[in-house]
PDB file of C-alpha atoms in Angstrom:
ATOM      1  CA  MET A 361      -2.325 -35.107 -26.786  1.00  0.00           C
ATOM      2  CA  ARG A 362       0.272 -37.815 -26.246  1.00  0.00           C
ATOM      3  CA  SER A 363       1.678 -35.901 -23.250  1.00  0.00           C
ATOM      4  CA  ILE A 364      -1.754 -36.085 -21.641  1.00  0.00           C
ATOM      5  CA  VAL A 365      -1.975 -39.808 -22.267  1.00  0.00           C
ATOM      6  CA  LEU A 366       1.476 -40.600 -20.950  1.00  0.00           C
ATOM      7  CA  SER A 367       0.834 -38.623 -17.786  1.00  0.00           C
ATOM      8  CA  MET A 368      -1.495 -41.449 -16.763  1.00  0.00           C
ATOM      9  CA  LEU A 369       1.402 -43.912 -16.653  1.00  0.00           C
ATOM     10  CA  VAL A 370       1.920 -45.299 -13.160  1.00  0.00           C
ATOM     11  CA  LEU A 371       5.197 -47.035 -12.395  1.00  0.00           C
ATOM     12  CA  THR A 372       5.531 -47.883  -8.709  1.00  0.00           C
ATOM     13  CA  TRP A 373       8.454 -50.015  -7.633  1.00  0.00           C
ATOM     14  CA  ALA A 374       8.647 -52.241  -4.586  1.00  0.00           C
ATOM     15  CA  GLY A 375      12.220 -53.433  -4.694  1.00  0.00           C
ATOM     16  CA  SER A 376      12.461 -54.743  -8.249  1.00  0.00           C
ATOM     17  CA  ALA A 377       8.756 -55.588  -8.644  1.00  0.00           C
ATOM     18  CA  LEU A 378       6.020 -53.420 -10.131  1.00  0.00           C
ATOM     19  CA  ALA A 379       3.122 -52.621  -7.836  1.00  0.00           C
ATOM     20  CA  ALA A 380      -0.136 -54.508  -8.310  1.00  0.00           C
ATOM     21  CA  PRO A 381      -3.040 -52.583  -9.862  1.00  0.00           C
ATOM     22  CA  SER A 382      -5.679 -50.976  -7.689  1.00  0.00           C
ATOM     23  CA  ILE A 383      -9.060 -49.380  -8.227  1.00  0.00           C
ATOM     24  CA  GLY A 384     -11.251 -47.331  -5.922  1.00  0.00           C
ATOM     25  CA  ASN A 385     -13.226 -44.151  -5.263  1.00  0.00           C
ATOM     26  CA  LEU A 386     -16.026 -45.076  -7.664  1.00  0.00           C
ATOM     27  CA  ARG A 387     -18.157 -42.039  -8.474  1.00  0.00           C
ATOM     28  CA  LEU A 388     -21.633 -42.754  -9.824  1.00  0.00           C
ATOM     29  CA  ALA A 389     -23.075 -39.864 -11.829  1.00  0.00           C
ATOM     30  CA  ALA A 390     -26.653 -40.638 -10.726  1.00  0.00           C
ATOM     31  CA  ALA A 391     -28.243 -43.221  -8.425  1.00  0.00           C
ATOM     32  CA  ARG A 392     -31.494 -43.327 -10.430  1.00  0.00           C
ATOM     33  CA  VAL A 393     -31.442 -43.618 -14.217  1.00  0.00           C
ATOM     34  CA  PRO A 394     -34.286 -44.318 -16.678  1.00  0.00           C
ATOM     35  CA  CYS A 395     -34.112 -47.548 -18.656  1.00  0.00           C
ATOM     36  CA  TYR A 396     -32.055 -47.024 -21.808  1.00  0.00           C
ATOM     37  CA  GLY A 397     -30.476 -44.005 -20.144  1.00  0.00           C
ATOM     38  CA  ARG A 398     -26.739 -43.588 -19.593  1.00  0.00           C
ATOM     39  CA  VAL A 399     -24.988 -44.653 -16.418  1.00  0.00           C
ATOM     40  CA  GLU A 400     -21.503 -43.187 -15.886  1.00  0.00           C
ATOM     41  CA  ILE A 401     -19.030 -44.356 -13.275  1.00  0.00           C
ATOM     42  CA  ARG A 402     -15.629 -42.705 -12.827  1.00  0.00           C
ATOM     43  CA  CYS A 403     -12.881 -44.206 -10.725  1.00  0.00           C
ATOM     44  CA  ASP A 404      -9.343 -43.760  -9.458  1.00  0.00           C
ATOM     45  CA  LEU A 405      -7.222 -46.375 -11.166  1.00  0.00           C
ATOM     46  CA  GLN A 406      -3.577 -47.271 -10.715  1.00  0.00           C
ATOM     47  CA  ALA A 407      -1.876 -49.680 -13.091  1.00  0.00           C
ATOM     48  CA  THR A 408       1.319 -50.164 -15.048  1.00  0.00           C
ATOM     49  CA  TYR A 409       1.102 -49.326 -18.750  1.00  0.00           C
ATOM     50  CA  ASP A 410       2.593 -47.202 -21.482  1.00  0.00           C
ATOM     51  CA  ASN A 411      -0.469 -47.073 -23.729  1.00  0.00           C
ATOM     52  CA  PRO A 412      -3.889 -46.852 -22.013  1.00  0.00           C
ATOM     53  CA  PHE A 413      -5.590 -47.813 -25.279  1.00  0.00           C
ATOM     54  CA  ASP A 414      -3.852 -51.192 -25.571  1.00  0.00           C
ATOM     55  CA  PRO A 415      -5.883 -53.989 -23.885  1.00  0.00           C
ATOM     56  CA  ALA A 416      -2.741 -56.140 -23.795  1.00  0.00           C
ATOM     57  CA  GLN A 417      -1.301 -53.600 -21.317  1.00  0.00           C
ATOM     58  CA  VAL A 418      -4.332 -52.497 -19.296  1.00  0.00           C
ATOM     59  CA  THR A 419      -8.076 -53.131 -19.317  1.00  0.00           C
ATOM     60  CA  LEU A 420     -10.932 -51.739 -17.262  1.00  0.00           C
ATOM     61  CA  ASP A 421     -14.173 -53.731 -17.356  1.00  0.00           C
ATOM     62  CA  ALA A 422     -17.493 -53.459 -15.536  1.00  0.00           C
ATOM     63  CA  THR A 423     -19.631 -56.407 -14.495  1.00  0.00           C
ATOM     64  CA  CYS A 424     -23.223 -55.181 -14.268  1.00  0.00           C
ATOM     65  CA  THR A 425     -25.753 -57.389 -12.470  1.00  0.00           C
ATOM     66  CA  GLY A 426     -29.434 -56.545 -12.815  1.00  0.00           C
ATOM     67  CA  PRO A 427     -32.937 -57.815 -12.089  1.00  0.00           C
ATOM     68  CA  GLY A 428     -33.425 -61.553 -12.336  1.00  0.00           C
ATOM     69  CA  GLY A 429     -29.701 -62.219 -12.214  1.00  0.00           C
ATOM     70  CA  LEU A 430     -29.078 -60.566 -15.594  1.00  0.00           C
ATOM     71  CA  LYS A 431     -25.312 -60.083 -15.935  1.00  0.00           C
ATOM     72  CA  LEU A 432     -23.543 -58.000 -18.563  1.00  0.00           C
ATOM     73  CA  THR A 433     -19.912 -56.963 -19.056  1.00  0.00           C
ATOM     74  CA  THR A 434     -18.921 -53.671 -20.650  1.00  0.00           C
ATOM     75  CA  PRO A 435     -15.430 -52.237 -21.262  1.00  0.00           C
ATOM     76  CA  GLY A 436     -14.166 -49.041 -19.672  1.00  0.00           C
ATOM     77  CA  PHE A 437     -12.056 -46.325 -21.275  1.00  0.00           C
ATOM     78  CA  LEU A 438      -9.835 -43.321 -20.648  1.00  0.00           C
ATOM     79  CA  TYR A 439     -11.801 -40.066 -20.859  1.00  0.00           C
ATOM     80  CA  GLN A 440     -10.731 -36.439 -21.166  1.00  0.00           C
ATOM     81  CA  ASP A 441     -13.128 -33.518 -20.958  1.00  0.00           C
ATOM     82  CA  PHE A 442     -12.715 -30.624 -23.414  1.00  0.00           C
ATOM     83  CA  THR A 443     -14.010 -27.139 -24.103  1.00  0.00           C
ATOM     84  CA  ARG A 444     -14.493 -25.802 -27.621  1.00  0.00           C
ATOM     85  CA  ALA A 445     -14.542 -22.399 -29.273  1.00  0.00           C
ATOM     86  CA  ARG A 446     -14.371 -20.849 -32.744  1.00  0.00           C
ATOM     87  CA  ASP A 447     -11.418 -18.813 -33.931  1.00  0.00           C
ATOM     88  CA  ALA A 448     -11.675 -15.722 -36.150  1.00  0.00           C
ATOM     89  CA  ASP A 449     -11.985 -17.940 -39.237  1.00  0.00           C
ATOM     90  CA  GLY A 450     -14.786 -20.020 -37.736  1.00  0.00           C
ATOM     91  CA  ARG A 451     -12.573 -23.057 -37.163  1.00  0.00           C
ATOM     92  CA  GLU A 452     -13.192 -25.125 -34.063  1.00  0.00           C
ATOM     93  CA  GLN A 453     -10.490 -24.972 -31.390  1.00  0.00           C
ATOM     94  CA  MET A 454     -10.359 -27.629 -28.680  1.00  0.00           C
ATOM     95  CA  ALA A 455      -8.792 -27.315 -25.225  1.00  0.00           C
ATOM     96  CA  PRO A 456      -8.517 -30.043 -22.562  1.00  0.00           C
ATOM     97  CA  ALA A 457     -10.395 -29.362 -19.318  1.00  0.00           C
ATOM     98  CA  GLY A 458      -9.190 -31.029 -16.133  1.00  0.00           C
ATOM     99  CA  GLN A 459      -7.278 -34.289 -16.066  1.00  0.00           C
ATOM    100  CA  PRO A 460      -7.931 -37.603 -17.879  1.00  0.00           C
ATOM    101  CA  VAL A 461     -10.000 -40.078 -15.885  1.00  0.00           C
ATOM    102  CA  TRP A 462     -10.996 -43.705 -16.282  1.00  0.00           C
ATOM    103  CA  MET A 463     -14.708 -44.217 -16.853  1.00  0.00           C
ATOM    104  CA  VAL A 464     -17.354 -46.853 -17.549  1.00  0.00           C
ATOM    105  CA  ARG A 465     -20.633 -46.210 -19.338  1.00  0.00           C
ATOM    106  CA  PHE A 466     -23.563 -48.590 -19.196  1.00  0.00           C
ATOM    107  CA  CYS A 467     -27.122 -48.678 -20.522  1.00  0.00           C
ATOM    108  CA  PRO A 468     -29.621 -50.575 -18.320  1.00  0.00           C
ATOM    109  CA  THR A 469     -32.345 -52.294 -20.307  1.00  0.00           C
ATOM    110  CA  LYS A 470     -34.493 -53.581 -17.425  1.00  0.00           C
ATOM    111  CA  PRO A 471     -36.037 -51.600 -14.566  1.00  0.00           C
ATOM    112  CA  GLY A 472     -35.014 -52.435 -11.031  1.00  0.00           C
ATOM    113  CA  PRO A 473     -31.883 -52.548  -8.863  1.00  0.00           C
ATOM    114  CA  TRP A 474     -28.456 -52.908 -10.492  1.00  0.00           C
ATOM    115  CA  GLN A 475     -25.011 -53.485  -9.033  1.00  0.00           C
ATOM    116  CA  VAL A 476     -21.694 -52.756 -10.748  1.00  0.00           C
ATOM    117  CA  ARG A 477     -18.162 -53.915  -9.963  1.00  0.00           C
ATOM    118  CA  LEU A 478     -15.122 -52.644 -11.853  1.00  0.00           C
ATOM    119  CA  THR A 479     -12.080 -54.781 -12.615  1.00  0.00           C
ATOM    120  CA  VAL A 480      -8.658 -53.574 -13.757  1.00  0.00           C
ATOM    121  CA  THR A 481      -6.021 -55.874 -15.215  1.00  0.00           C
ATOM    122  CA  ASP A 482      -2.417 -55.100 -16.167  1.00  0.00           C
ATOM    123  CA  GLN A 483       0.742 -57.170 -16.595  1.00  0.00           C
ATOM    124  CA  THR A 484       1.136 -57.545 -12.826  1.00  0.00           C
ATOM    125  CA  GLY A 485      -2.341 -58.801 -11.971  1.00  0.00           C
ATOM    126  CA  THR A 486      -6.001 -57.947 -11.422  1.00  0.00           C
ATOM    127  CA  ALA A 487      -7.944 -55.895  -8.882  1.00  0.00           C
ATOM    128  CA  THR A 488     -11.705 -55.616  -8.373  1.00  0.00           C
ATOM    129  CA  SER A 489     -13.581 -52.732  -6.781  1.00  0.00           C
ATOM    130  CA  ASP A 490     -16.286 -52.727  -4.166  1.00  0.00           C
ATOM    131  CA  PRO A 491     -19.752 -52.638  -5.774  1.00  0.00           C
ATOM    132  CA  VAL A 492     -21.805 -49.537  -6.472  1.00  0.00           C
ATOM    133  CA  SER A 493     -25.575 -49.675  -6.883  1.00  0.00           C
ATOM    134  CA  PHE A 494     -28.156 -47.744  -8.864  1.00  0.00           C
ATOM    135  CA  THR A 495     -31.810 -48.129  -9.769  1.00  0.00           C
ATOM    136  CA  ALA A 496     -33.101 -48.254 -13.334  1.00  0.00           C
ATOM    137  CA  LEU A 497     -36.518 -46.625 -13.585  1.00  0.00           C
ATOM    138  CA  PRO A 498     -39.268 -47.556 -16.054  1.00  0.00           C
ATOM    139  CA  SER A 499     -39.193 -45.198 -19.034  1.00  0.00           C
ATOM    140  CA  ALA A 500     -41.103 -44.423 -22.200  1.00  0.00           C
ATOM    141  CA  SER A 501     -38.139 -45.448 -24.366  1.00  0.00           C
ATOM    142  CA  HIS A 502     -38.811 -48.189 -26.881  1.00  0.00           C
ATOM    143  CA  GLY A 503     -35.174 -49.319 -26.741  1.00  0.00           C
ATOM    144  CA  PHE A 504     -32.632 -49.794 -29.503  1.00  0.00           C
ATOM    145  CA  ILE A 505     -33.425 -50.157 -33.198  1.00  0.00           C
ATOM    146  CA  ARG A 506     -32.924 -53.626 -34.641  1.00  0.00           C
ATOM    147  CA  ARG A 507     -34.034 -55.673 -37.624  1.00  0.00           C
ATOM    148  CA  SER A 508     -37.552 -57.008 -37.286  1.00  0.00           C
ATOM    149  CA  PRO A 509     -38.313 -60.733 -37.802  1.00  0.00           C
ATOM    150  CA  ASP A 510     -39.078 -59.695 -41.373  1.00  0.00           C
ATOM    151  CA  PRO A 511     -35.592 -58.402 -42.362  1.00  0.00           C
ATOM    152  CA  ARG A 512     -37.087 -55.847 -44.741  1.00  0.00           C
ATOM    153  CA  TYR A 513     -38.105 -53.686 -41.790  1.00  0.00           C
ATOM    154  CA  PHE A 514     -36.788 -52.228 -38.545  1.00  0.00           C
ATOM    155  CA  GLN A 515     -38.271 -52.207 -35.080  1.00  0.00           C
ATOM    156  CA  TYR A 516     -37.407 -51.215 -31.512  1.00  0.00           C
ATOM    157  CA  ASP A 517     -36.572 -53.650 -28.741  1.00  0.00           C
ATOM    158  CA  ASP A 518     -40.208 -53.653 -27.605  1.00  0.00           C
ATOM    159  CA  GLY A 519     -41.462 -54.516 -31.103  1.00  0.00           C
ATOM    160  CA  THR A 520     -42.612 -51.011 -32.068  1.00  0.00           C
ATOM    161  CA  PRO A 521     -41.962 -50.528 -35.810  1.00  0.00           C
ATOM    162  CA  ILE A 522     -40.000 -47.558 -37.122  1.00  0.00           C
ATOM    163  CA  SER A 523     -39.482 -46.152 -40.601  1.00  0.00           C
ATOM    164  CA  LEU A 524     -36.088 -44.524 -40.988  1.00  0.00           C
ATOM    165  CA  ILE A 525     -35.903 -41.249 -42.907  1.00  0.00           C
ATOM    166  CA  GLY A 526     -32.371 -39.992 -43.094  1.00  0.00           C
ATOM    167  CA  LEU A 527     -29.302 -38.442 -44.572  1.00  0.00           C
ATOM    168  CA  ASN A 528     -25.645 -39.254 -45.137  1.00  0.00           C
ATOM    169  CA  ILE A 529     -24.289 -36.329 -43.109  1.00  0.00           C
ATOM    170  CA  ALA A 530     -20.773 -37.825 -43.337  1.00  0.00           C
ATOM    171  CA  TRP A 531     -18.319 -35.347 -41.806  1.00  0.00           C
ATOM    172  CA  ALA A 532     -17.932 -31.726 -40.759  1.00  0.00           C
ATOM    173  CA  GLY A 533     -16.209 -28.733 -42.326  1.00  0.00           C
ATOM    174  CA  ARG A 534     -14.099 -26.059 -40.680  1.00  0.00           C
ATOM    175  CA  GLY A 535     -16.606 -25.702 -37.851  1.00  0.00           C
ATOM    176  CA  GLY A 536     -15.836 -29.188 -36.527  1.00  0.00           C
ATOM    177  CA  SER A 537     -18.416 -30.400 -34.032  1.00  0.00           C
ATOM    178  CA  PHE A 538     -20.143 -26.990 -34.230  1.00  0.00           C
ATOM    179  CA  ASP A 539     -21.297 -27.950 -37.750  1.00  0.00           C
ATOM    180  CA  PHE A 540     -23.283 -30.903 -36.438  1.00  0.00           C
ATOM    181  CA  ASP A 541     -25.290 -28.753 -34.004  1.00  0.00           C
ATOM    182  CA  PRO A 542     -27.590 -27.098 -36.598  1.00  0.00           C
ATOM    183  CA  TRP A 543     -27.445 -30.043 -39.000  1.00  0.00           C
ATOM    184  CA  LEU A 544     -28.852 -32.481 -36.445  1.00  0.00           C
ATOM    185  CA  THR A 545     -31.153 -30.028 -34.663  1.00  0.00           C
ATOM    186  CA  GLU A 546     -32.808 -28.825 -37.869  1.00  0.00           C
ATOM    187  CA  SER A 547     -32.969 -32.382 -39.230  1.00  0.00           C
ATOM    188  CA  GLY A 548     -34.967 -33.433 -36.183  1.00  0.00           C
ATOM    189  CA  LYS A 549     -37.328 -30.498 -36.576  1.00  0.00           C
ATOM    190  CA  ALA A 550     -37.895 -31.453 -40.242  1.00  0.00           C
ATOM    191  CA  GLY A 551     -38.905 -35.012 -39.341  1.00  0.00           C
ATOM    192  CA  ILE A 552     -35.609 -36.668 -40.208  1.00  0.00           C
ATOM    193  CA  ASN A 553     -34.906 -39.417 -37.679  1.00  0.00           C
ATOM    194  CA  PHE A 554     -31.747 -41.070 -39.016  1.00  0.00           C
ATOM    195  CA  ALA A 555     -28.227 -40.019 -40.018  1.00  0.00           C
ATOM    196  CA  ARG A 556     -25.119 -41.836 -41.193  1.00  0.00           C
ATOM    197  CA  ILE A 557     -21.946 -40.215 -39.848  1.00  0.00           C
ATOM    198  CA  TRP A 558     -18.386 -41.258 -40.616  1.00  0.00           C
ATOM    199  CA  LEU A 559     -15.894 -41.932 -37.845  1.00  0.00           C
ATOM    200  CA  GLN A 560     -13.065 -42.401 -40.323  1.00  0.00           C
ATOM    201  CA  TRP A 561     -11.182 -40.334 -42.850  1.00  0.00           C
ATOM    202  CA  ASN A 562     -11.966 -36.919 -41.425  1.00  0.00           C
ATOM    203  CA  SER A 563     -10.260 -34.546 -39.006  1.00  0.00           C
ATOM    204  CA  THR A 564     -13.244 -34.119 -36.659  1.00  0.00           C
ATOM    205  CA  LEU A 565     -14.280 -37.614 -35.592  1.00  0.00           C
ATOM    206  CA  SER A 566     -11.396 -39.940 -36.493  1.00  0.00           C
ATOM    207  CA  ILE A 567      -9.925 -40.933 -33.142  1.00  0.00           C
ATOM    208  CA  GLU A 568      -6.859 -42.672 -34.609  1.00  0.00           C
ATOM    209  CA  THR A 569      -4.822 -40.192 -36.629  1.00  0.00           C
ATOM    210  CA  LYS A 570      -1.341 -39.628 -38.005  1.00  0.00           C
ATOM    211  CA  GLN A 571      -0.764 -37.254 -35.076  1.00  0.00           C
ATOM    212  CA  SER A 572      -2.018 -39.646 -32.379  1.00  0.00           C
ATOM    213  CA  GLY A 573      -0.153 -42.618 -33.827  1.00  0.00           C
ATOM    214  CA  ALA A 574      -1.245 -46.189 -34.510  1.00  0.00           C
ATOM    215  CA  GLY A 575      -3.156 -47.676 -31.582  1.00  0.00           C
ATOM    216  CA  ARG A 576      -3.302 -44.359 -29.709  1.00  0.00           C
ATOM    217  CA  TYR A 577      -6.365 -42.148 -29.798  1.00  0.00           C
ATOM    218  CA  ASP A 578      -7.160 -38.470 -30.068  1.00  0.00           C
ATOM    219  CA  LEU A 579      -9.207 -37.769 -26.932  1.00  0.00           C
ATOM    220  CA  GLY A 580     -10.417 -34.459 -28.381  1.00  0.00           C
ATOM    221  CA  ASN A 581     -12.005 -36.203 -31.363  1.00  0.00           C
ATOM    222  CA  ALA A 582     -13.439 -38.823 -29.006  1.00  0.00           C
ATOM    223  CA  TRP A 583     -15.077 -35.980 -27.035  1.00  0.00           C
ATOM    224  CA  ARG A 584     -16.502 -34.654 -30.318  1.00  0.00           C
ATOM    225  CA  MET A 585     -17.948 -38.110 -31.014  1.00  0.00           C
ATOM    226  CA  ASP A 586     -19.749 -37.987 -27.653  1.00  0.00           C
ATOM    227  CA  HIS A 587     -21.026 -34.484 -28.383  1.00  0.00           C
ATOM    228  CA  VAL A 588     -22.447 -35.463 -31.762  1.00  0.00           C
ATOM    229  CA  LEU A 589     -24.338 -38.378 -30.200  1.00  0.00           C
ATOM    230  CA  ASP A 590     -25.705 -36.144 -27.437  1.00  0.00           C
ATOM    231  CA  VAL A 591     -26.992 -33.579 -29.952  1.00  0.00           C
ATOM    232  CA  ALA A 592     -28.500 -36.338 -32.103  1.00  0.00           C
ATOM    233  CA  ARG A 593     -30.248 -37.872 -29.100  1.00  0.00           C
ATOM    234  CA  ASP A 594     -31.701 -34.524 -28.047  1.00  0.00           C
ATOM    235  CA  SER A 595     -32.858 -33.937 -31.652  1.00  0.00           C
ATOM    236  CA  GLY A 596     -34.560 -37.315 -32.039  1.00  0.00           C
ATOM    237  CA  VAL A 597     -32.085 -38.426 -34.699  1.00  0.00           C
ATOM    238  CA  ARG A 598     -30.740 -42.001 -34.606  1.00  0.00           C
ATOM    239  CA  VAL A 599     -27.127 -42.395 -35.711  1.00  0.00           C
ATOM    240  CA  LEU A 600     -25.442 -45.090 -37.769  1.00  0.00           C
ATOM    241  CA  PHE A 601     -21.699 -44.631 -37.354  1.00  0.00           C
ATOM    242  CA  CYS A 602     -19.566 -45.646 -40.317  1.00  0.00           C
ATOM    243  CA  LEU A 603     -16.895 -47.331 -38.206  1.00  0.00           C
ATOM    244  CA  ASP A 604     -14.298 -47.866 -40.906  1.00  0.00           C
ATOM    245  CA  SER A 605     -13.514 -47.034 -44.498  1.00  0.00           C
ATOM    246  CA  PRO A 606     -11.098 -48.208 -47.179  1.00  0.00           C
ATOM    247  CA  GLU A 607      -9.953 -44.693 -48.034  1.00  0.00           C
ATOM    248  CA  PRO A 608      -7.081 -44.448 -45.478  1.00  0.00           C
ATOM    249  CA  TYR A 609      -5.500 -47.472 -47.201  1.00  0.00           C
ATOM    250  CA  GLN A 610      -5.706 -46.073 -50.732  1.00  0.00           C
ATOM    251  CA  ARG A 611      -2.441 -44.951 -52.291  1.00  0.00           C
ATOM    252  CA  GLU A 612      -4.470 -42.535 -54.394  1.00  0.00           C
ATOM    253  CA  HIS A 613      -8.069 -41.375 -54.060  1.00  0.00           C
ATOM    254  CA  TYR A 614     -10.119 -40.199 -57.017  1.00  0.00           C
ATOM    255  CA  TRP A 615     -13.438 -38.399 -57.088  1.00  0.00           C
ATOM    256  CA  LEU A 616     -15.294 -37.897 -60.383  1.00  0.00           C
ATOM    257  CA  GLY A 617     -12.164 -38.969 -62.211  1.00  0.00           C
ATOM    258  CA  LYS A 618      -9.872 -36.482 -60.471  1.00  0.00           C
ATOM    259  CA  LEU A 619      -7.050 -37.244 -58.060  1.00  0.00           C
ATOM    260  CA  THR A 620      -8.054 -35.702 -54.716  1.00  0.00           C
ATOM    261  CA  GLY A 621      -5.374 -37.046 -52.387  1.00  0.00           C
ATOM    262  CA  LYS A 622      -3.024 -39.806 -51.294  1.00  0.00           C
ATOM    263  CA  PRO A 623      -4.585 -41.045 -48.041  1.00  0.00           C
ATOM    264  CA  TRP A 624      -2.058 -43.818 -47.340  1.00  0.00           C
ATOM    265  CA  GLU A 625       0.624 -41.159 -46.827  1.00  0.00           C
ATOM    266  CA  ASN A 626      -1.300 -39.903 -43.774  1.00  0.00           C
ATOM    267  CA  CYS A 627      -2.588 -43.251 -42.490  1.00  0.00           C
ATOM    268  CA  PRO A 628      -1.466 -43.853 -38.865  1.00  0.00           C
ATOM    269  CA  HIS A 629      -0.955 -47.548 -39.644  1.00  0.00           C
ATOM    270  CA  ASN A 630       1.647 -46.728 -42.325  1.00  0.00           C
ATOM    271  CA  ALA A 631       5.163 -47.704 -41.189  1.00  0.00           C
ATOM    272  CA  ALA A 632       6.377 -44.331 -42.516  1.00  0.00           C
ATOM    273  CA  ASN A 633       4.188 -42.741 -39.791  1.00  0.00           C
ATOM    274  CA  GLY A 634       5.249 -45.142 -37.038  1.00  0.00           C
ATOM    275  CA  GLY A 635       2.633 -47.823 -37.704  1.00  0.00           C
ATOM    276  CA  PRO A 636       3.214 -51.559 -38.264  1.00  0.00           C
ATOM    277  CA  LEU A 637       2.087 -51.803 -41.916  1.00  0.00           C
ATOM    278  CA  HIS A 638       4.475 -51.434 -44.855  1.00  0.00           C
ATOM    279  CA  THR A 639       1.804 -51.657 -47.547  1.00  0.00           C
ATOM    280  CA  PRO A 640      -1.954 -50.991 -47.580  1.00  0.00           C
ATOM    281  CA  GLU A 641      -2.551 -54.660 -48.424  1.00  0.00           C
ATOM    282  CA  GLU A 642      -1.163 -55.681 -45.014  1.00  0.00           C
ATOM    283  CA  PHE A 643      -4.248 -54.151 -43.389  1.00  0.00           C
ATOM    284  CA  TYR A 644      -6.205 -57.118 -44.786  1.00  0.00           C
ATOM    285  CA  THR A 645      -3.563 -59.838 -44.471  1.00  0.00           C
ATOM    286  CA  THR A 646      -1.718 -59.336 -41.163  1.00  0.00           C
ATOM    287  CA  GLU A 647      -2.679 -59.861 -37.537  1.00  0.00           C
ATOM    288  CA  ALA A 648      -1.105 -56.501 -36.691  1.00  0.00           C
ATOM    289  CA  GLY A 649      -3.634 -54.723 -38.910  1.00  0.00           C
ATOM    290  CA  HIS A 650      -6.558 -56.744 -37.578  1.00  0.00           C
ATOM    291  CA  GLU A 651      -5.552 -56.170 -33.948  1.00  0.00           C
ATOM    292  CA  LEU A 652      -5.443 -52.388 -34.423  1.00  0.00           C
ATOM    293  CA  ILE A 653      -9.014 -52.459 -35.726  1.00  0.00           C
ATOM    294  CA  ARG A 654     -10.252 -54.682 -32.867  1.00  0.00           C
ATOM    295  CA  ARG A 655      -8.599 -52.353 -30.365  1.00  0.00           C
ATOM    296  CA  ARG A 656     -10.183 -49.247 -31.872  1.00  0.00           C
ATOM    297  CA  LEU A 657     -13.620 -50.870 -31.987  1.00  0.00           C
ATOM    298  CA  ARG A 658     -13.354 -51.801 -28.313  1.00  0.00           C
ATOM    299  CA  TYR A 659     -12.700 -48.164 -27.435  1.00  0.00           C
ATOM    300  CA  ILE A 660     -15.551 -46.839 -29.576  1.00  0.00           C
ATOM    301  CA  VAL A 661     -18.002 -49.379 -28.155  1.00  0.00           C
ATOM    302  CA  ALA A 662     -16.894 -48.511 -24.621  1.00  0.00           C
ATOM    303  CA  ARG A 663     -17.663 -44.826 -25.148  1.00  0.00           C
TER     304      ARG A 663
END
C-alpha cells in the first residue's frame, strides 16, 4: 500500500525551488443532490509532500457556500478505489482499482444552490480552485441523529424523535467487509436501526496498522469503512463508529481471565514498529501521541 501512497508524491524543481501547489479539473459526481445526500468532488492536485495523510505537509479543504450565505469548511482526503473477492477459504481479498485520487465529500443540509471551492496547501504555499456549483433538492430525510433537549432521548435534526434499537456488531471475521453485508441487511429487515462498529483493533476497518505505519493509512480498510456505511444506509441502520480503543496500548490483553494477546507489540505507534512512542503510557502524555490521533480523526471525518 505504501508504494501506492508514495506514487502521489510530486517534486517539481524550478532551479532550486519547489513548484507551488496547484489544483484543477474538479469533477462533480452529480449536479443535483438531495438534502443530506452525499456530494463528491474529485480533483487533480499537485503538491509537495512525502505523506499525504500528514496535514503539516499537505491539506485539501473545501469551502462550501449555501443558501442564505451559509458557509462550511470540510477536509479532503486521498482516495483509492478497490475491488474485493473471496478466496477458497472464504477470506476477503482486496485489490486496488485505478489510481489514487484526491476527493472531497460534503453533505448539504439546506435546499438550494451551493458553490464549492477547493484549497490545497503545502510547504511552498496555497492554491485555490475555480468554483463548482450544485443544487441541493428538498428531501424526505429527517437529518442526523442528535440528543434532544431532554438528554434522555434522541431526535433528528428536524425534531422527529427516534428510539434506537441496536447491536454491538463490533468487527468482522474472515469474510472481512463481506460479513457486514448480511449482518446489516438482515438487521434492517428485523427492525434494528442502530449498530456500534469498531474502527480500531481489527484487521478489517482499522486504517492505521502495523503494516501501514504510524500516521499512514491503509486505503483498502478505508474503502471497507465506506462500504460498511453504504450498506448500513441502504439497510436503514444508523452507525456509531467506535473511533478509538485502549486495547492497542495494552501490553497484555485478557478476556475472561485468559491472556489473549499482546496488542502493544503490533501497535503502529510503538517505536519498535517505527512509531514515535516508546511506552504505551506516552500515548496519553506526549504531543506526538495526541497528534497522531488528531490526524487520524481528520481523515475519518473527511471520508
